[in-house]
Amino acid sequence: MSTTINPNKALWEKGDFSRIAESMRESGEALVAILGITEELEVLDLGCGDGTTAVPAARLGANVLGVDIARNLVEAGNARAQSLGLANCRFQEGDASDLSELEDDSFDLVVSIFGAMFAPKPFDVAKEMVRVTRPGGRIVMGNWIPNDPTLVAQILKISSSYAPPPPEGFVSPMTWGVEENVIERFAGAGVPAENISFERDTYTFDFSGAPSELVAEFRAYYGPTMNAFEAAAASGREADLQTELEALFNAQNASPTEHATSIPAAFLRVTVAV
Ligand SMILES: C[S@@+](CC[C@H](N)C(=O)[O-])C[C@H]1O[C@@H](n2cnc3c(N)ncnc32)[C@H](O)[C@@H]1O
């Protein structure tokens, strides 16, 4: 029996995003705090990783389901929820492009922070998010912004200059950071533009080591950066990529000491009234 590899799943199972997520917990909590989460709200966190937003939402009393394509992150999320005694927070594997295991109109709030943007077939993703949200509910997405001068857009930009060109038909995840694309994709799911609002927001990466040590975490554990280093190694340019990333992280570090790292990164917060 042959099994087909899903490259999207393989990319995120390759490393261990939990290691990066450790630096994003405070911003995750701060974001969840402004979402008006109340007890018993039914929340879906899509592309949830190990629960940076799912866990604080559950702490506020919501019933949270985290769905992620990466099995290792689903396991890590369930382990976190269990160790925190959060019986109202569970994680399962699933693909944001096809949520057929979830019923229509199941959630009051669908949250996807730098999650669903990485799924292929963005029009299907928008349809699925709308389908599982009950009428009167909300979708909140956090999407990195293409060509933004801050951290994540620059990591992805630098990385892509070392990688081979993407396969034909590939839609960059960063296109979710462009308002017109978001409007078009939700229009395809039947949501009018006036139901969609946009805010520019900031996530801060906080790490207790120097910026170069955070680069090392990305190199060892963040799938897209791991792939970039593999591509760079194939053309003998690993050291150039390392130098470029270290220069970027150092330049963006807002910490008063060079032995710690605090890097703010801009993103587009999208709120959709369903
Ligand atoms: C940058 S991480 C963000 C994780 C989490 N939302 C957070 O804020 O820590 C992207 C996440 O999206 C997940 N992902 C990528 N493609 C997906 C897909 N097609 N369906 C569901 N999750 C996906 C990855 O496995 C990964 O956990």
PDB file of C-alpha atoms and ligand atoms in Angstrom:
ATOM      1  CA  MET A   1       0.000   0.000   0.000  1.00  0.00           C
ATOM      2  CA  SER A   2       1.512   3.349  -0.982  1.00  0.00           C
ATOM      3  CA  THR A   3       0.950   6.455   1.075  1.00  0.00           C
ATOM      4  CA  THR A   4       1.107   9.883  -0.496  1.00  0.00           C
ATOM      5  CA  ILE A   5       3.111  12.464   1.385  1.00  0.00           C
ATOM      6  CA  ASN A   6       1.272  15.689   2.105  1.00  0.00           C
ATOM      7  CA  PRO A   7       4.063  18.308   1.791  1.00  0.00           C
ATOM      8  CA  ASN A   8       2.140  20.802   3.930  1.00  0.00           C
ATOM      9  CA  LYS A   9       1.928  18.281   6.794  1.00  0.00           C
ATOM     10  CA  ALA A  10       5.525  17.134   6.296  1.00  0.00           C
ATOM     11  CA  LEU A  11       6.762  20.736   6.504  1.00  0.00           C
ATOM     12  CA  TRP A  12       5.240  21.296   9.957  1.00  0.00           C
ATOM     13  CA  GLU A  13       5.997  17.841  11.342  1.00  0.00           C
ATOM     14  CA  LYS A  14       9.616  18.194  10.265  1.00  0.00           C
ATOM     15  CA  GLY A  15      10.663  20.368  13.170  1.00  0.00           C
ATOM     16  CA  ASP A  16       9.057  21.216  16.473  1.00  0.00           C
ATOM     17  CA  PHE A  17       7.134  24.467  16.323  1.00  0.00           C
ATOM     18  CA  SER A  18       6.621  24.273  20.123  1.00  0.00           C
ATOM     19  CA  ARG A  19      10.199  25.517  20.481  1.00  0.00           C
ATOM     20  CA  ILE A  20       9.341  28.704  18.578  1.00  0.00           C
ATOM     21  CA  ALA A  21       5.896  29.012  20.180  1.00  0.00           C
ATOM     22  CA  GLU A  22       7.603  29.276  23.582  1.00  0.00           C
ATOM     23  CA  SER A  23       8.666  32.779  22.518  1.00  0.00           C
ATOM     24  CA  MET A  24       5.125  33.752  21.485  1.00  0.00           C
ATOM     25  CA  ARG A  25       3.102  32.922  24.620  1.00  0.00           C
ATOM     26  CA  GLU A  26       2.702  36.453  25.983  1.00  0.00           C
ATOM     27  CA  SER A  27       1.416  37.859  22.719  1.00  0.00           C
ATOM     28  CA  GLY A  28      -0.896  34.867  22.341  1.00  0.00           C
ATOM     29  CA  GLU A  29      -2.422  35.569  25.730  1.00  0.00           C
ATOM     30  CA  ALA A  30      -2.715  39.297  25.031  1.00  0.00           C
ATOM     31  CA  LEU A  31      -4.508  38.633  21.763  1.00  0.00           C
ATOM     32  CA  VAL A  32      -6.942  36.169  23.313  1.00  0.00           C
ATOM     33  CA  ALA A  33      -7.672  38.693  26.086  1.00  0.00           C
ATOM     34  CA  ILE A  34      -9.225  41.140  23.589  1.00  0.00           C
ATOM     35  CA  LEU A  35     -11.473  38.601  21.854  1.00  0.00           C
ATOM     36  CA  GLY A  36     -14.356  38.894  24.320  1.00  0.00           C
ATOM     37  CA  ILE A  37     -14.173  35.220  25.277  1.00  0.00           C
ATOM     38  CA  THR A  38     -16.796  34.153  27.772  1.00  0.00           C
ATOM     39  CA  GLU A  39     -17.501  30.885  29.588  1.00  0.00           C
ATOM     40  CA  GLU A  40     -18.985  28.123  27.455  1.00  0.00           C
ATOM     41  CA  LEU A  41     -18.186  29.882  24.156  1.00  0.00           C
ATOM     42  CA  GLU A  42     -17.471  27.213  21.530  1.00  0.00           C
ATOM     43  CA  VAL A  43     -14.070  28.064  20.059  1.00  0.00           C
ATOM     44  CA  LEU A  44     -12.137  26.441  17.208  1.00  0.00           C
ATOM     45  CA  ASP A  45      -8.421  27.261  17.022  1.00  0.00           C
ATOM     46  CA  LEU A  46      -7.315  26.327  13.515  1.00  0.00           C
ATOM     47  CA  GLY A  47      -3.621  25.691  12.848  1.00  0.00           C
ATOM     48  CA  CYS A  48      -3.356  25.876  16.621  1.00  0.00           C
ATOM     49  CA  GLY A  49       0.163  24.505  17.058  1.00  0.00           C
ATOM     50  CA  ASP A  50       0.618  23.450  20.689  1.00  0.00           C
ATOM     51  CA  GLY A  51      -2.038  25.876  21.890  1.00  0.00           C
ATOM     52  CA  THR A  52      -0.529  29.356  22.176  1.00  0.00           C
ATOM     53  CA  THR A  53      -4.036  30.798  21.726  1.00  0.00           C
ATOM     54  CA  ALA A  54      -6.129  27.687  22.460  1.00  0.00           C
ATOM     55  CA  VAL A  55      -4.841  27.349  26.028  1.00  0.00           C
ATOM     56  CA  PRO A  56      -5.529  30.951  27.156  1.00  0.00           C
ATOM     57  CA  ALA A  57      -8.971  30.781  25.505  1.00  0.00           C
ATOM     58  CA  ALA A  58      -9.731  27.651  27.551  1.00  0.00           C
ATOM     59  CA  ARG A  59      -8.442  29.353  30.695  1.00  0.00           C
ATOM     60  CA  LEU A  60     -11.114  31.993  30.124  1.00  0.00           C
ATOM     61  CA  GLY A  61     -13.714  29.230  30.264  1.00  0.00           C
ATOM     62  CA  ALA A  62     -14.380  28.597  26.564  1.00  0.00           C
ATOM     63  CA  ASN A  63     -14.769  25.065  25.209  1.00  0.00           C
ATOM     64  CA  VAL A  64     -11.837  24.911  22.845  1.00  0.00           C
ATOM     65  CA  LEU A  65     -11.016  22.531  20.034  1.00  0.00           C
ATOM     66  CA  GLY A  66      -7.554  22.970  18.521  1.00  0.00           C
ATOM     67  CA  VAL A  67      -7.094  21.544  15.037  1.00  0.00           C
ATOM     68  CA  ASP A  68      -3.681  21.250  13.432  1.00  0.00           C
ATOM     69  CA  ILE A  69      -2.197  19.297  10.554  1.00  0.00           C
ATOM     70  CA  ALA A  70       0.938  18.315  12.506  1.00  0.00           C
ATOM     71  CA  ARG A  71       0.556  15.235  14.684  1.00  0.00           C
ATOM     72  CA  ASN A  72       3.478  16.180  16.958  1.00  0.00           C
ATOM     73  CA  LEU A  73       1.896  19.567  17.722  1.00  0.00           C
ATOM     74  CA  VAL A  74      -1.518  18.015  18.413  1.00  0.00           C
ATOM     75  CA  GLU A  75       0.193  15.679  20.885  1.00  0.00           C
ATOM     76  CA  ALA A  76       2.070  18.595  22.460  1.00  0.00           C
ATOM     77  CA  GLY A  77      -1.174  20.589  22.765  1.00  0.00           C
ATOM     78  CA  ASN A  78      -3.025  17.720  24.433  1.00  0.00           C
ATOM     79  CA  ALA A  79      -0.095  17.228  26.829  1.00  0.00           C
ATOM     80  CA  ARG A  80      -0.135  20.939  27.730  1.00  0.00           C
ATOM     81  CA  ALA A  81      -3.918  20.960  28.284  1.00  0.00           C
ATOM     82  CA  GLN A  82      -3.662  17.859  30.444  1.00  0.00           C
ATOM     83  CA  SER A  83      -0.806  19.167  32.544  1.00  0.00           C
ATOM     84  CA  LEU A  84      -2.747  22.392  33.102  1.00  0.00           C
ATOM     85  CA  GLY A  85      -5.897  20.469  34.058  1.00  0.00           C
ATOM     86  CA  LEU A  86      -7.883  22.024  31.200  1.00  0.00           C
ATOM     87  CA  ALA A  87     -10.593  19.457  30.473  1.00  0.00           C
ATOM     88  CA  ASN A  88     -12.279  22.048  28.217  1.00  0.00           C
ATOM     89  CA  CYS A  89      -9.361  22.138  25.763  1.00  0.00           C
ATOM     90  CA  ARG A  90      -8.612  19.341  23.313  1.00  0.00           C
ATOM     91  CA  PHE A  91      -6.586  18.999  20.172  1.00  0.00           C
ATOM     92  CA  GLN A  92      -7.017  16.859  17.082  1.00  0.00           C
ATOM     93  CA  GLU A  93      -5.445  16.456  13.676  1.00  0.00           C
ATOM     94  CA  GLY A  94      -7.121  18.121  10.726  1.00  0.00           C
ATOM     95  CA  ASP A  95      -6.520  20.148   7.593  1.00  0.00           C
ATOM     96  CA  ALA A  96      -7.843  23.709   7.342  1.00  0.00           C
ATOM     97  CA  SER A  97      -8.481  23.122   3.620  1.00  0.00           C
ATOM     98  CA  ASP A  98     -10.931  20.321   4.416  1.00  0.00           C
ATOM     99  CA  LEU A  99     -12.581  20.202   7.830  1.00  0.00           C
ATOM    100  CA  SER A 100     -15.072  17.486   6.849  1.00  0.00           C
ATOM    101  CA  GLU A 101     -14.872  15.949  10.343  1.00  0.00           C
ATOM    102  CA  LEU A 102     -16.447  19.123  11.774  1.00  0.00           C
ATOM    103  CA  GLU A 103     -20.169  19.883  11.499  1.00  0.00           C
ATOM    104  CA  ASP A 104     -21.638  23.043   9.998  1.00  0.00           C
ATOM    105  CA  ASP A 105     -22.356  25.949  12.413  1.00  0.00           C
ATOM    106  CA  SER A 106     -20.420  24.340  15.301  1.00  0.00           C
ATOM    107  CA  PHE A 107     -18.447  27.309  16.676  1.00  0.00           C
ATOM    108  CA  ASP A 108     -19.145  30.794  18.029  1.00  0.00           C
ATOM    109  CA  LEU A 109     -15.562  31.817  17.327  1.00  0.00           C
ATOM    110  CA  VAL A 110     -12.983  30.464  14.907  1.00  0.00           C
ATOM    111  CA  VAL A 111      -9.478  31.712  15.645  1.00  0.00           C
ATOM    112  CA  SER A 112      -6.518  31.125  13.358  1.00  0.00           C
ATOM    113  CA  ILE A 113      -3.317  32.892  14.293  1.00  0.00           C
ATOM    114  CA  PHE A 114      -0.626  32.322  11.664  1.00  0.00           C
ATOM    115  CA  GLY A 115      -2.283  28.937  11.152  1.00  0.00           C
ATOM    116  CA  ALA A 116      -4.828  28.633   8.320  1.00  0.00           C
ATOM    117  CA  MET A 117      -2.707  31.031   6.258  1.00  0.00           C
ATOM    118  CA  PHE A 118      -0.262  28.131   5.785  1.00  0.00           C
ATOM    119  CA  ALA A 119      -2.866  25.727   4.370  1.00  0.00           C
ATOM    120  CA  PRO A 120      -3.072  25.261   0.612  1.00  0.00           C
ATOM    121  CA  LYS A 121      -6.246  26.175  -1.324  1.00  0.00           C
ATOM    122  CA  PRO A 122      -7.086  29.483   0.380  1.00  0.00           C
ATOM    123  CA  PHE A 123     -10.581  29.683  -1.115  1.00  0.00           C
ATOM    124  CA  ASP A 124     -11.414  26.279   0.383  1.00  0.00           C
ATOM    125  CA  VAL A 125      -9.955  27.430   3.712  1.00  0.00           C
ATOM    126  CA  ALA A 126     -12.226  30.499   3.776  1.00  0.00           C
ATOM    127  CA  LYS A 127     -15.264  28.343   2.897  1.00  0.00           C
ATOM    128  CA  GLU A 128     -14.464  25.832   5.605  1.00  0.00           C
ATOM    129  CA  MET A 129     -13.961  28.493   8.274  1.00  0.00           C
ATOM    130  CA  VAL A 130     -17.302  30.098   7.360  1.00  0.00           C
ATOM    131  CA  ARG A 131     -19.096  26.741   7.183  1.00  0.00           C
ATOM    132  CA  VAL A 132     -18.139  25.669  10.707  1.00  0.00           C
ATOM    133  CA  THR A 133     -18.936  29.097  12.224  1.00  0.00           C
ATOM    134  CA  ARG A 134     -22.521  29.536  13.364  1.00  0.00           C
ATOM    135  CA  PRO A 135     -24.481  32.486  11.903  1.00  0.00           C
ATOM    136  CA  GLY A 136     -23.826  35.422  14.238  1.00  0.00           C
ATOM    137  CA  GLY A 137     -20.385  34.041  15.097  1.00  0.00           C
ATOM    138  CA  ARG A 138     -16.932  35.413  14.284  1.00  0.00           C
ATOM    139  CA  ILE A 139     -13.705  34.424  12.603  1.00  0.00           C
ATOM    140  CA  VAL A 140     -10.448  36.050  13.745  1.00  0.00           C
ATOM    141  CA  MET A 141      -7.296  35.475  11.714  1.00  0.00           C
ATOM    142  CA  GLY A 142      -3.746  36.671  12.311  1.00  0.00           C
ATOM    143  CA  ASN A 143      -1.787  36.799   9.051  1.00  0.00           C
ATOM    144  CA  TRP A 144       1.783  37.864   8.397  1.00  0.00           C
ATOM    145  CA  ILE A 145       2.095  40.694   5.872  1.00  0.00           C
ATOM    146  CA  PRO A 146       4.146  40.216   2.692  1.00  0.00           C
ATOM    147  CA  ASN A 147       7.158  42.509   2.300  1.00  0.00           C
ATOM    148  CA  ASP A 148       6.617  43.996   5.742  1.00  0.00           C
ATOM    149  CA  PRO A 149       9.950  45.167   7.161  1.00  0.00           C
ATOM    150  CA  THR A 150       9.457  43.276  10.449  1.00  0.00           C
ATOM    151  CA  LEU A 151      10.712  39.843  11.497  1.00  0.00           C
ATOM    152  CA  VAL A 152       8.578  37.085  10.046  1.00  0.00           C
ATOM    153  CA  ALA A 153       8.020  38.572   6.580  1.00  0.00           C
ATOM    154  CA  GLN A 154      11.769  39.166   6.379  1.00  0.00           C
ATOM    155  CA  ILE A 155      12.647  35.618   7.528  1.00  0.00           C
ATOM    156  CA  LEU A 156      10.380  34.205   4.836  1.00  0.00           C
ATOM    157  CA  LYS A 157      11.724  36.628   2.238  1.00  0.00           C
ATOM    158  CA  ILE A 158      15.372  35.809   3.018  1.00  0.00           C
ATOM    159  CA  SER A 159      14.582  32.075   3.145  1.00  0.00           C
ATOM    160  CA  SER A 160      12.843  32.102  -0.233  1.00  0.00           C
ATOM    161  CA  SER A 161      15.912  33.629  -1.849  1.00  0.00           C
ATOM    162  CA  TYR A 162      17.810  30.419  -0.967  1.00  0.00           C
ATOM    163  CA  ALA A 163      15.050  27.977  -1.914  1.00  0.00           C
ATOM    164  CA  PRO A 164      14.243  26.633  -5.368  1.00  0.00           C
ATOM    165  CA  PRO A 165      11.220  28.299  -7.022  1.00  0.00           C
ATOM    166  CA  PRO A 166       7.932  26.954  -5.642  1.00  0.00           C
ATOM    167  CA  PRO A 167       5.953  24.445  -7.735  1.00  0.00           C
ATOM    168  CA  GLU A 168       3.619  25.839 -10.374  1.00  0.00           C
ATOM    169  CA  GLY A 169       0.278  26.914  -8.936  1.00  0.00           C
ATOM    170  CA  PHE A 170       1.683  27.418  -5.423  1.00  0.00           C
ATOM    171  CA  VAL A 171      -0.122  30.232  -3.623  1.00  0.00           C
ATOM    172  CA  SER A 172       2.107  31.956  -1.080  1.00  0.00           C
ATOM    173  CA  PRO A 173       0.711  31.895   2.500  1.00  0.00           C
ATOM    174  CA  MET A 174       1.717  35.560   2.698  1.00  0.00           C
ATOM    175  CA  THR A 175      -1.101  36.470   0.278  1.00  0.00           C
ATOM    176  CA  TRP A 176      -3.412  36.154   3.337  1.00  0.00           C
ATOM    177  CA  GLY A 177      -1.748  39.335   4.595  1.00  0.00           C
ATOM    178  CA  VAL A 178      -3.217  41.413   1.737  1.00  0.00           C
ATOM    179  CA  GLU A 179      -6.682  42.850   2.428  1.00  0.00           C
ATOM    180  CA  GLU A 180      -7.957  42.468  -1.165  1.00  0.00           C
ATOM    181  CA  ASN A 181      -7.132  38.754  -1.125  1.00  0.00           C
ATOM    182  CA  VAL A 182      -8.871  38.244   2.203  1.00  0.00           C
ATOM    183  CA  ILE A 183     -11.989  40.039   0.917  1.00  0.00           C
ATOM    184  CA  GLU A 184     -11.992  38.000  -2.302  1.00  0.00           C
ATOM    185  CA  ARG A 185     -11.583  34.680  -0.456  1.00  0.00           C
ATOM    186  CA  PHE A 186     -14.384  35.368   2.017  1.00  0.00           C
ATOM    187  CA  ALA A 187     -16.583  36.709  -0.813  1.00  0.00           C
ATOM    188  CA  GLY A 188     -16.125  33.249  -2.360  1.00  0.00           C
ATOM    189  CA  ALA A 189     -17.553  31.858   0.892  1.00  0.00           C
ATOM    190  CA  GLY A 190     -20.562  34.209   0.726  1.00  0.00           C
ATOM    191  CA  VAL A 191     -19.362  36.871   3.201  1.00  0.00           C
ATOM    192  CA  PRO A 192     -19.735  40.491   2.022  1.00  0.00           C
ATOM    193  CA  ALA A 193     -16.784  42.885   2.356  1.00  0.00           C
ATOM    194  CA  GLU A 194     -18.631  45.042   4.907  1.00  0.00           C
ATOM    195  CA  ASN A 195     -18.551  42.119   7.367  1.00  0.00           C
ATOM    196  CA  ILE A 196     -14.752  42.116   7.368  1.00  0.00           C
ATOM    197  CA  SER A 197     -12.539  44.466   9.362  1.00  0.00           C
ATOM    198  CA  PHE A 198      -8.755  44.805   9.456  1.00  0.00           C
ATOM    199  CA  GLU A 199      -6.332  45.996  12.120  1.00  0.00           C
ATOM    200  CA  ARG A 200      -2.571  46.157  12.034  1.00  0.00           C
ATOM    201  CA  ASP A 201      -1.333  44.460  15.197  1.00  0.00           C
ATOM    202  CA  THR A 202       1.949  43.283  16.718  1.00  0.00           C
ATOM    203  CA  TYR A 203       3.211  39.951  18.059  1.00  0.00           C
ATOM    204  CA  THR A 204       6.419  39.996  20.065  1.00  0.00           C
ATOM    205  CA  PHE A 205       8.936  37.144  20.076  1.00  0.00           C
ATOM    206  CA  ASP A 206      10.433  37.010  23.574  1.00  0.00           C
ATOM    207  CA  PHE A 207      13.409  34.755  24.177  1.00  0.00           C
ATOM    208  CA  SER A 208      15.762  34.479  27.117  1.00  0.00           C
ATOM    209  CA  GLY A 209      18.925  34.141  24.981  1.00  0.00           C
ATOM    210  CA  ALA A 210      20.740  36.315  22.447  1.00  0.00           C
ATOM    211  CA  PRO A 211      19.235  36.845  18.964  1.00  0.00           C
ATOM    212  CA  SER A 212      21.750  34.388  17.457  1.00  0.00           C
ATOM    213  CA  GLU A 213      20.430  31.710  19.836  1.00  0.00           C
ATOM    214  CA  LEU A 214      16.890  32.377  18.612  1.00  0.00           C
ATOM    215  CA  VAL A 215      18.163  32.010  15.030  1.00  0.00           C
ATOM    216  CA  ALA A 216      19.560  28.627  16.126  1.00  0.00           C
ATOM    217  CA  GLU A 217      16.091  27.625  17.380  1.00  0.00           C
ATOM    218  CA  PHE A 218      14.560  28.557  14.014  1.00  0.00           C
ATOM    219  CA  ARG A 219      17.324  26.660  12.178  1.00  0.00           C
ATOM    220  CA  ALA A 220      16.821  23.518  14.264  1.00  0.00           C
ATOM    221  CA  TYR A 221      13.035  23.520  14.781  1.00  0.00           C
ATOM    222  CA  TYR A 222      11.088  25.795  12.367  1.00  0.00           C
ATOM    223  CA  GLY A 223      10.159  23.763   9.252  1.00  0.00           C
ATOM    224  CA  PRO A 224      10.388  26.615   6.706  1.00  0.00           C
ATOM    225  CA  THR A 225      13.806  27.709   8.041  1.00  0.00           C
ATOM    226  CA  MET A 226      15.023  24.089   8.190  1.00  0.00           C
ATOM    227  CA  ASN A 227      14.099  23.722   4.514  1.00  0.00           C
ATOM    228  CA  ALA A 228      15.832  26.996   3.656  1.00  0.00           C
ATOM    229  CA  PHE A 229      19.044  25.767   5.308  1.00  0.00           C
ATOM    230  CA  GLU A 230      18.806  22.467   3.422  1.00  0.00           C
ATOM    231  CA  ALA A 231      18.426  24.353   0.133  1.00  0.00           C
ATOM    232  CA  ALA A 232      21.266  26.707   1.064  1.00  0.00           C
ATOM    233  CA  ALA A 233      23.512  23.741   1.950  1.00  0.00           C
ATOM    234  CA  ALA A 234      22.852  22.232  -1.471  1.00  0.00           C
ATOM    235  CA  SER A 235      24.306  25.349  -3.082  1.00  0.00           C
ATOM    236  CA  GLY A 236      27.067  25.825  -0.481  1.00  0.00           C
ATOM    237  CA  ARG A 237      25.429  28.979   0.916  1.00  0.00           C
ATOM    238  CA  GLU A 238      24.518  27.883   4.477  1.00  0.00           C
ATOM    239  CA  ALA A 239      26.912  30.381   6.058  1.00  0.00           C
ATOM    240  CA  ASP A 240      25.408  33.244   3.998  1.00  0.00           C
ATOM    241  CA  LEU A 241      21.906  32.357   5.168  1.00  0.00           C
ATOM    242  CA  GLN A 242      23.075  32.155   8.789  1.00  0.00           C
ATOM    243  CA  THR A 243      24.768  35.564   8.483  1.00  0.00           C
ATOM    244  CA  GLU A 244      21.701  37.175   6.899  1.00  0.00           C
ATOM    245  CA  LEU A 245      19.352  35.809   9.556  1.00  0.00           C
ATOM    246  CA  GLU A 246      21.627  36.801  12.436  1.00  0.00           C
ATOM    247  CA  ALA A 247      21.921  40.317  11.008  1.00  0.00           C
ATOM    248  CA  LEU A 248      18.126  40.510  10.735  1.00  0.00           C
ATOM    249  CA  PHE A 249      17.455  39.241  14.283  1.00  0.00           C
ATOM    250  CA  ASN A 250      20.132  41.533  15.765  1.00  0.00           C
ATOM    251  CA  ALA A 251      18.838  44.572  13.892  1.00  0.00           C
ATOM    252  CA  GLN A 252      15.256  43.926  15.039  1.00  0.00           C
ATOM    253  CA  ASN A 253      16.061  43.149  18.651  1.00  0.00           C
ATOM    254  CA  ALA A 254      14.377  45.710  20.905  1.00  0.00           C
ATOM    255  CA  SER A 255      15.676  44.209  24.150  1.00  0.00           C
ATOM    256  CA  PRO A 256      17.787  46.601  26.227  1.00  0.00           C
ATOM    257  CA  THR A 257      20.384  43.839  26.600  1.00  0.00           C
ATOM    258  CA  GLU A 258      22.009  41.886  23.796  1.00  0.00           C
ATOM    259  CA  HIS A 259      21.776  38.707  25.907  1.00  0.00           C
ATOM    260  CA  ALA A 260      17.992  38.628  25.584  1.00  0.00           C
ATOM    261  CA  THR A 261      15.705  38.911  22.599  1.00  0.00           C
ATOM    262  CA  SER A 262      12.456  40.801  22.162  1.00  0.00           C
ATOM    263  CA  ILE A 263      11.411  41.291  18.567  1.00  0.00           C
ATOM    264  CA  PRO A 264       8.066  42.839  17.593  1.00  0.00           C
ATOM    265  CA  ALA A 265       6.531  41.646  14.326  1.00  0.00           C
ATOM    266  CA  ALA A 266       3.599  43.267  12.548  1.00  0.00           C
ATOM    267  CA  PHE A 267       0.620  41.242  11.374  1.00  0.00           C
ATOM    268  CA  LEU A 268      -2.807  41.789   9.867  1.00  0.00           C
ATOM    269  CA  ARG A 269      -5.652  40.957  12.255  1.00  0.00           C
ATOM    270  CA  VAL A 270      -8.775  40.057  10.305  1.00  0.00           C
ATOM    271  CA  THR A 271     -12.208  39.890  11.929  1.00  0.00           C
ATOM    272  CA  VAL A 272     -15.082  38.414   9.969  1.00  0.00           C
ATOM    273  CA  ALA A 273     -18.707  38.591  11.120  1.00  0.00           C
ATOM    274  CA  VAL A 274     -20.497  35.491   9.837  1.00  0.00           C
TER     275      VAL A 274
HETATM  276  C1  LIG B   1       3.332  29.395  12.524  1.00  0.00           C
HETATM  277  S1  LIG B   1       2.559  28.009  13.265  1.00  0.00           S
HETATM  278  C2  LIG B   1       1.381  28.805  14.340  1.00  0.00           C
HETATM  279  C3  LIG B   1       0.832  27.905  15.417  1.00  0.00           C
HETATM  280  C4  LIG B   1      -0.103  28.567  16.438  1.00  0.00           C
HETATM  281  N1  LIG B   1      -1.289  29.118  15.843  1.00  0.00           N
HETATM  282  C5  LIG B   1       0.622  29.604  17.247  1.00  0.00           C
HETATM  283  O1  LIG B   1       0.243  30.777  17.183  1.00  0.00           O
HETATM  284  O2  LIG B   1       1.558  29.232  17.977  1.00  0.00           O
HETATM  285  C6  LIG B   1       1.569  27.401  11.925  1.00  0.00           C
HETATM  286  C7  LIG B   1       0.700  26.237  12.310  1.00  0.00           C
HETATM  287  O3  LIG B   1      -0.222  25.948  11.249  1.00  0.00           O
HETATM  288  C8  LIG B   1      -0.309  24.546  11.122  1.00  0.00           C
HETATM  289  N2  LIG B   1      -0.787  24.238   9.766  1.00  0.00           N
HETATM  290  C9  LIG B   1      -0.122  24.390   8.600  1.00  0.00           C
HETATM  291  N3  LIG B   1      -0.897  23.985   7.577  1.00  0.00           N
HETATM  292  C10 LIG B   1      -2.075  23.569   8.108  1.00  0.00           C
HETATM  293  C11 LIG B   1      -3.267  23.032   7.569  1.00  0.00           C
HETATM  294  N4  LIG B   1      -3.406  22.796   6.258  1.00  0.00           N
HETATM  295  N5  LIG B   1      -4.280  22.718   8.399  1.00  0.00           N
HETATM  296  C12 LIG B   1      -4.146  22.891   9.740  1.00  0.00           C
HETATM  297  N6  LIG B   1      -3.028  23.386  10.320  1.00  0.00           N
HETATM  298  C13 LIG B   1      -2.006  23.726   9.514  1.00  0.00           C
HETATM  299  C14 LIG B   1       1.105  24.076  11.406  1.00  0.00           C
HETATM  300  O4  LIG B   1       1.183  22.710  11.708  1.00  0.00           O
HETATM  301  C15 LIG B   1       1.500  24.984  12.568  1.00  0.00           C
HETATM  302  O5  LIG B   1       1.123  24.445  13.804  1.00  0.00           O
END
